[in-house]
Amino acid sequence: MKKIRTHYDNLQVVENASPEVIKGAYRYLSQKWHPDKNPNQREKAENNIRIINKAYEVLSDPIKRSEHNEWIRQEKAKLQAQFSPTPPPNSFSMDFTEKRLNSELHSAMWLYRWQFLAPVEKRFSSQSRPWMRYCLILIFSFYAFILLMNENLV
């Protein structure tokens, strides 16, 4: 998925950073990229200083920062809508009772595995058929994974 470049990224701070942290990051980066300290890369340093100054201008003002945070939320929502799979036209979403039923089915499956399959697995764990035990464990683990994925996707 495409990453949004924000002023937080430009100052190399997290989104919930305090004003002191933002100020410290600004001071560090402005000293690091000052054009006088980078005479060999003057254009790159000037460009970085412009970006750093703009980021600090936005993040140091609470109103501009809240507008920037709102813009980030909108852009993330757009990206998620763009990259999330669209359901088929005749699909339905599971309501609460179906999710509960799916959860109960998942619990029942594990109960079944431990009550019924544990003795069977012991029987097949002998030297004669170790592959049978492996196949049973693999099948039920895969089934549990599918159930969990269906529960998380809806």
Coordinates of N, CA, C and O in Angstrom, one line a residue, residues 3-123:
K3 N 2.4 4.8 0.9 CA 2.5 5.5 2.2 C 2.3 7.0 1.9 O 2.8 7.6 1.0
I4 N 1.6 7.7 2.8 CA 1.4 9.1 2.7 C 2.6 9.8 3.4 O 2.9 9.5 4.6
R5 N 3.2 10.8 2.7 CA 4.3 11.5 3.3 C 3.7 12.7 4.1 O 3.0 13.6 3.5
T6 N 3.9 12.8 5.4 CA 3.3 13.9 6.2 C 4.4 14.7 6.8 O 5.6 14.4 6.7
H7 N 4.0 15.8 7.5 CA 4.9 16.7 8.2 C 5.6 15.9 9.3 O 6.7 16.2 9.7
Y8 N 4.9 14.9 9.9 CA 5.4 14.1 11.0 C 6.6 13.3 10.4 O 7.6 13.2 11.1
D9 N 6.5 12.8 9.2 CA 7.6 12.1 8.6 C 8.7 13.0 8.3 O 9.9 12.6 8.4
N10 N 8.4 14.2 7.9 CA 9.5 15.2 7.5 C 10.3 15.6 8.8 O 11.5 15.8 8.7
L11 N 9.7 15.6 9.9 CA 10.4 15.9 11.2 C 10.8 14.7 11.9 O 11.4 14.8 13.0
Q12 N 10.5 13.5 11.4 CA 10.9 12.2 11.9 C 10.3 12.1 13.4 O 11.1 11.6 14.3
V13 N 9.1 12.4 13.6 CA 8.4 12.2 14.9 C 7.1 11.4 14.7 O 6.6 11.3 13.6
V14 N 6.6 10.9 15.8 CA 5.3 10.2 15.7 C 4.2 11.2 15.8 O 4.4 12.3 16.1
E15 N 3.0 10.7 15.4 CA 1.9 11.6 15.2 C 1.4 12.2 16.6 O 0.8 13.3 16.6
N16 N 1.6 11.5 17.7 CA 1.2 12.0 18.9 C 2.3 12.7 19.7 O 2.3 12.7 21.0
A17 N 3.3 13.2 19.0 CA 4.5 13.8 19.7 C 4.1 15.1 20.4 O 3.2 15.8 19.9
S18 N 4.7 15.3 21.5 CA 4.5 16.6 22.2 C 5.1 17.7 21.5 O 6.1 17.5 20.7
P19 N 4.7 19.0 21.8 CA 5.4 20.1 21.2 C 6.9 20.2 21.5 O 7.6 20.7 20.7
E20 N 7.3 19.7 22.7 CA 8.7 19.8 23.0 C 9.5 18.8 22.1 O 10.6 19.2 21.7
V21 N 8.9 17.7 21.8 CA 9.6 16.7 21.0 C 9.7 17.3 19.5 O 10.7 17.2 18.9
I22 N 8.6 17.9 19.1 CA 8.6 18.5 17.8 C 9.6 19.6 17.7 O 10.4 19.7 16.7
K23 N 9.7 20.4 18.7 CA 10.7 21.5 18.7 C 12.1 21.0 18.7 O 13.0 21.5 18.0
G24 N 12.4 19.9 19.5 CA 13.7 19.3 19.5 C 14.1 18.7 18.2 O 15.2 18.8 17.7
A25 N 13.1 18.0 17.5 CA 13.4 17.4 16.2 C 13.7 18.5 15.2 O 14.6 18.4 14.4
Y26 N 12.9 19.6 15.3 CA 13.1 20.7 14.4 C 14.5 21.3 14.5 O 15.2 21.5 13.5
R27 N 14.9 21.5 15.8 CA 16.3 22.1 16.0 C 17.4 21.2 15.5 O 18.3 21.6 14.9
Y28 N 17.2 19.9 15.8 CA 18.2 18.9 15.4 C 18.3 18.9 13.8 O 19.4 18.9 13.3
L29 N 17.2 18.7 13.2 CA 17.2 18.6 11.7 C 17.6 19.9 11.0 O 18.3 19.9 10.0
S30 N 17.3 21.1 11.6 CA 17.7 22.3 11.0 C 19.2 22.5 11.1 O 19.8 23.1 10.2
Q31 N 19.7 22.1 12.2 CA 21.2 22.2 12.4 C 21.9 21.2 11.4 O 22.9 21.5 10.8
K32 N 21.3 20.0 11.3 CA 21.9 19.0 10.5 C 21.9 19.4 9.0 O 22.9 19.2 8.3
W33 N 20.8 20.0 8.6 CA 20.7 20.3 7.1 C 20.9 21.8 6.8 O 20.5 22.2 5.8
H34 N 21.5 22.5 7.7 CA 21.8 23.9 7.5 C 22.7 24.0 6.3 O 23.7 23.3 6.2
P35 N 22.4 24.9 5.3 CA 23.2 25.0 4.1 C 24.7 25.4 4.4 O 25.6 24.9 3.6
D36 N 25.0 26.1 5.4 CA 26.4 26.4 5.8 C 27.1 25.2 6.2 O 28.4 25.1 6.1
K37 N 26.4 24.2 6.8 CA 27.1 23.0 7.2 C 27.2 21.9 6.1 O 27.9 20.9 6.3
N38 N 26.5 22.2 5.0 CA 26.5 21.3 3.9 C 26.9 22.0 2.6 O 26.1 22.1 1.7
P39 N 28.1 22.5 2.5 CA 28.5 23.3 1.3 C 28.5 22.5 0.0 O 28.3 23.0 -1.1
N40 N 28.8 21.2 0.1 CA 28.9 20.3 -1.0 C 27.5 20.0 -1.6 O 27.4 19.6 -2.8
Q41 N 26.5 20.0 -0.7 CA 25.1 19.6 -1.1 C 24.2 20.8 -0.8 O 23.2 20.6 -0.2
R42 N 24.5 22.0 -1.3 CA 23.8 23.2 -0.9 C 22.3 23.1 -1.4 O 21.4 23.5 -0.6
E43 N 22.1 22.7 -2.6 CA 20.7 22.7 -3.1 C 19.9 21.7 -2.3 O 18.7 22.0 -1.9
K44 N 20.4 20.5 -2.0 CA 19.7 19.5 -1.3 C 19.4 20.0 0.1 O 18.3 19.9 0.7
A45 N 20.4 20.7 0.8 CA 20.3 21.2 2.1 C 19.2 22.3 2.1 O 18.4 22.4 3.0
E46 N 19.2 23.2 1.1 CA 18.2 24.2 1.1 C 16.8 23.7 0.9 O 15.8 24.1 1.5
N47 N 16.7 22.7 0.1 CA 15.4 22.0 -0.1 C 14.9 21.3 1.2 O 13.7 21.5 1.6
N48 N 15.8 20.6 1.9 CA 15.4 20.0 3.1 C 15.1 21.0 4.2 O 14.1 20.8 5.0
I49 N 15.8 22.1 4.2 CA 15.5 23.2 5.2 C 14.1 23.7 5.0 O 13.3 24.0 5.9
R50 N 13.7 23.9 3.7 CA 12.4 24.4 3.3 C 11.3 23.4 3.8 O 10.3 23.8 4.4
I51 N 11.5 22.2 3.6 CA 10.6 21.1 4.0 C 10.5 21.1 5.6 O 9.4 21.0 6.1
I52 N 11.6 21.2 6.2 CA 11.6 21.1 7.7 C 10.9 22.3 8.3 O 10.2 22.2 9.2
N53 N 11.2 23.5 7.7 CA 10.6 24.7 8.2 C 9.0 24.7 8.0 O 8.3 25.1 8.9
K54 N 8.6 24.2 6.9 CA 7.2 24.1 6.6 C 6.5 23.1 7.6 O 5.4 23.4 8.1
A55 N 7.2 22.0 7.8 CA 6.6 21.0 8.8 C 6.5 21.6 10.2 O 5.5 21.4 10.9
Y56 N 7.6 22.3 10.6 CA 7.5 22.9 11.9 C 6.5 24.0 12.0 O 5.8 24.1 13.1
E57 N 6.3 24.7 11.0 CA 5.3 25.8 11.0 C 3.9 25.2 11.2 O 3.1 25.7 11.9
V58 N 3.6 24.1 10.5 CA 2.3 23.4 10.6 C 2.2 22.7 12.0 O 1.1 22.9 12.6
L59 N 3.2 22.0 12.4 CA 3.0 21.2 13.6 C 3.1 22.0 14.9 O 2.7 21.6 16.0
S60 N 3.7 23.2 14.8 CA 3.9 24.0 16.1 C 2.6 24.8 16.4 O 2.3 25.2 17.5
D61 N 1.7 25.0 15.4 CA 0.5 25.7 15.5 C -0.6 24.6 15.8 O -0.9 23.8 14.9
P62 N -1.3 24.7 16.9 CA -2.4 23.7 17.2 C -3.5 23.6 16.2 O -4.0 22.5 15.8
I63 N -3.9 24.7 15.6 CA -5.0 24.7 14.6 C -4.5 24.1 13.3 O -5.2 23.2 12.8
K64 N -3.4 24.5 12.8 CA -2.8 23.9 11.6 C -2.6 22.4 11.8 O -2.7 21.6 10.9
R65 N -2.1 22.1 13.0 CA -1.8 20.7 13.3 C -3.1 19.8 13.2 O -3.1 18.7 12.7
S66 N -4.2 20.3 13.8 CA -5.4 19.6 13.8 C -5.9 19.4 12.4 O -6.5 18.4 12.0
E67 N -5.8 20.5 11.5 CA -6.2 20.4 10.1 C -5.3 19.4 9.4 O -5.8 18.6 8.6
H68 N -4.0 19.4 9.7 CA -3.1 18.4 9.1 C -3.5 17.0 9.5 O -3.5 16.1 8.7
N69 N -3.8 16.8 10.8 CA -4.3 15.4 11.2 C -5.6 15.0 10.5 O -5.7 13.8 10.2
E70 N -6.5 15.9 10.3 CA -7.7 15.6 9.6 C -7.4 15.2 8.1 O -8.0 14.3 7.6
W71 N -6.5 16.0 7.5 CA -6.1 15.6 6.2 C -5.5 14.2 6.1 O -5.8 13.5 5.2
I72 N -4.7 13.9 7.1 CA -4.1 12.5 7.1 C -5.1 11.5 7.2 O -5.1 10.5 6.5
R73 N -6.1 11.7 8.1 CA -7.2 10.7 8.2 C -8.0 10.6 6.9 O -8.3 9.5 6.5
Q74 N -8.2 11.7 6.2 CA -9.0 11.6 4.9 C -8.1 10.9 3.9 O -8.7 10.0 3.2
E75 N -6.9 11.1 3.8 CA -6.0 10.5 2.9 C -5.9 9.0 3.1 O -5.9 8.1 2.2
K76 N -5.8 8.6 4.4 CA -5.7 7.2 4.8 C -7.0 6.5 4.4 O -7.0 5.3 3.9
A77 N -8.1 7.2 4.6 CA -9.4 6.6 4.3 C -9.5 6.4 2.7 O -10.0 5.4 2.3
K78 N -9.1 7.4 2.0 CA -9.1 7.3 0.5 C -8.2 6.1 0.1 O -8.6 5.3 -0.8
L79 N -7.0 5.9 0.6 CA -6.1 4.8 0.3 C -6.7 3.5 0.6 O -6.7 2.5 -0.1
Q80 N -7.3 3.4 1.8 CA -7.9 2.2 2.2 C -9.1 1.8 1.3 O -9.3 0.7 1.0
A81 N -9.9 2.8 0.9 CA -11.0 2.5 0.0 C -10.5 2.1 -1.3 O -11.1 1.3 -2.0
Q82 N -9.4 2.7 -1.7 CA -8.8 2.4 -3.1 C -8.3 1.0 -3.1 O -8.4 0.3 -4.1
F83 N -7.6 0.5 -2.0 CA -7.0 -0.7 -2.0 C -7.7 -1.9 -1.4 O -7.4 -3.0 -1.4
S84 N -8.9 -1.6 -0.7 CA -9.7 -2.6 -0.1 C -10.5 -3.3 -1.2 O -11.0 -2.7 -2.1
P85 N -10.6 -4.6 -1.1 CA -11.4 -5.3 -2.1 C -12.9 -5.0 -2.0 O -13.4 -4.8 -0.9
T86 N -13.5 -4.8 -3.1 CA -14.9 -4.5 -3.1 C -15.7 -5.8 -3.1 O -15.4 -6.8 -3.8
P87 N -16.8 -5.9 -2.3 CA -17.5 -7.1 -2.3 C -18.3 -7.3 -3.5 O -18.6 -6.4 -4.3
P88 N -18.6 -8.6 -3.9 CA -19.4 -8.8 -5.1 C -20.8 -8.2 -4.9 O -21.2 -8.0 -3.8
P89 N -21.5 -7.9 -6.0 CA -22.7 -7.2 -5.9 C -23.8 -7.9 -5.1 O -24.6 -7.3 -4.5
N90 N -23.8 -9.3 -5.1 CA -24.9 -10.0 -4.4 C -24.4 -10.5 -3.1 O -25.1 -11.3 -2.5
S91 N -23.3 -10.0 -2.6 CA -22.8 -10.5 -1.3 C -23.6 -9.8 -0.1 O -24.3 -8.8 -0.3
F92 N -23.6 -10.4 1.0 CA -24.2 -9.9 2.2 C -23.2 -9.8 3.3 O -22.2 -10.5 3.3
S93 N -23.5 -9.0 4.2 CA -22.6 -8.9 5.4 C -23.2 -9.7 6.5 O -24.4 -9.7 6.7
M94 N -22.4 -10.3 7.3 CA -22.9 -11.1 8.5 C -23.4 -10.1 9.6 O -22.7 -9.2 9.9
D95 N -24.5 -10.4 10.1 CA -25.0 -9.6 11.2 C -24.5 -10.2 12.5 O -23.7 -11.1 12.5
F96 N -24.9 -9.6 13.6 CA -24.4 -10.0 14.9 C -24.7 -11.5 15.2 O -23.8 -12.2 15.7
T97 N -25.9 -12.0 14.9 CA -26.2 -13.4 15.2 C -25.3 -14.4 14.3 O -24.9 -15.4 14.8
E98 N -25.0 -14.0 13.1 CA -24.2 -14.8 12.3 C -22.7 -14.8 12.8 O -22.1 -15.9 12.8
K99 N -22.3 -13.7 13.2 CA -20.9 -13.6 13.8 C -20.9 -14.5 15.1 O -19.9 -15.2 15.3
R100 N -21.9 -14.4 15.9 CA -21.9 -15.2 17.1 C -22.0 -16.7 16.8 O -21.3 -17.5 17.4
L101 N -22.7 -17.0 15.8 CA -22.8 -18.4 15.3 C -21.4 -18.9 14.8 O -21.0 -20.0 15.1
N102 N -20.8 -18.0 14.0 CA -19.4 -18.4 13.5 C -18.5 -18.6 14.7 O -17.7 -19.5 14.7
S103 N -18.6 -17.7 15.7 CA -17.7 -17.8 16.9 C -18.0 -19.1 17.6 O -17.1 -19.8 18.1
E104 N -19.3 -19.5 17.8 CA -19.6 -20.7 18.4 C -19.2 -21.9 17.6 O -18.7 -22.9 18.2
L105 N -19.2 -21.8 16.3 CA -18.8 -22.9 15.5 C -17.3 -23.1 15.6 O -16.8 -24.2 15.7
H106 N -16.6 -22.0 15.7 CA -15.1 -22.0 15.9 C -14.8 -22.7 17.3 O -13.9 -23.6 17.4
S107 N -15.5 -22.3 18.3 CA -15.3 -22.9 19.6 C -15.6 -24.4 19.6 O -14.9 -25.2 20.2
A108 N -16.7 -24.8 18.9 CA -17.1 -26.2 18.9 C -16.1 -27.0 18.1 O -15.8 -28.1 18.4
M109 N -15.5 -26.4 17.1 CA -14.5 -27.1 16.3 C -13.3 -27.4 17.1 O -12.8 -28.5 17.1
W110 N -12.8 -26.5 18.0 CA -11.7 -26.8 18.8 C -12.1 -27.8 19.9 O -11.3 -28.7 20.2
L111 N -13.3 -27.7 20.4 CA -13.7 -28.7 21.4 C -13.7 -30.1 20.7 O -13.3 -31.1 21.3
Y112 N -14.2 -30.1 19.5 CA -14.3 -31.4 18.8 C -12.9 -31.9 18.6 O -12.6 -33.1 18.7
R113 N -12.0 -31.1 18.2 CA -10.6 -31.5 18.0 C -10.0 -32.1 19.2 O -9.4 -33.2 19.2
W114 N -10.2 -31.5 20.4 CA -9.6 -32.0 21.6 C -10.3 -33.2 22.2 O -9.7 -34.0 22.8
Q115 N -11.6 -33.3 22.0 CA -12.3 -34.4 22.5 C -12.3 -35.6 21.6 O -12.1 -36.7 22.1
F116 N -12.4 -35.4 20.3 CA -12.5 -36.5 19.4 C -11.2 -36.9 18.8 O -10.8 -38.0 18.7
L117 N -10.5 -35.9 18.3 CA -9.2 -36.1 17.6 C -8.0 -36.4 18.4 O -7.1 -37.1 17.9
A118 N -8.0 -36.0 19.7 CA -6.8 -36.3 20.5 C -6.6 -37.8 20.6 O -5.4 -38.3 20.4
P119 N -7.6 -38.6 20.9 CA -7.3 -40.1 20.9 C -6.9 -40.6 19.5 O -6.1 -41.5 19.4
V120 N -7.6 -40.1 18.4 CA -7.2 -40.5 17.1 C -5.8 -40.1 16.7 O -5.1 -40.9 16.2
E121 N -5.4 -38.9 17.1 CA -4.0 -38.5 16.9 C -3.0 -39.4 17.6 O -2.0 -39.8 17.1
K122 N -3.4 -39.8 18.8 CA -2.5 -40.8 19.5 C -2.4 -42.1 18.8 O -1.3 -42.7 18.8
R123 N -3.5 -42.5 18.3 CA -3.5 -43.8 17.5 C -2.6 -43.7 16.3 O -1.9 -44.6 15.9

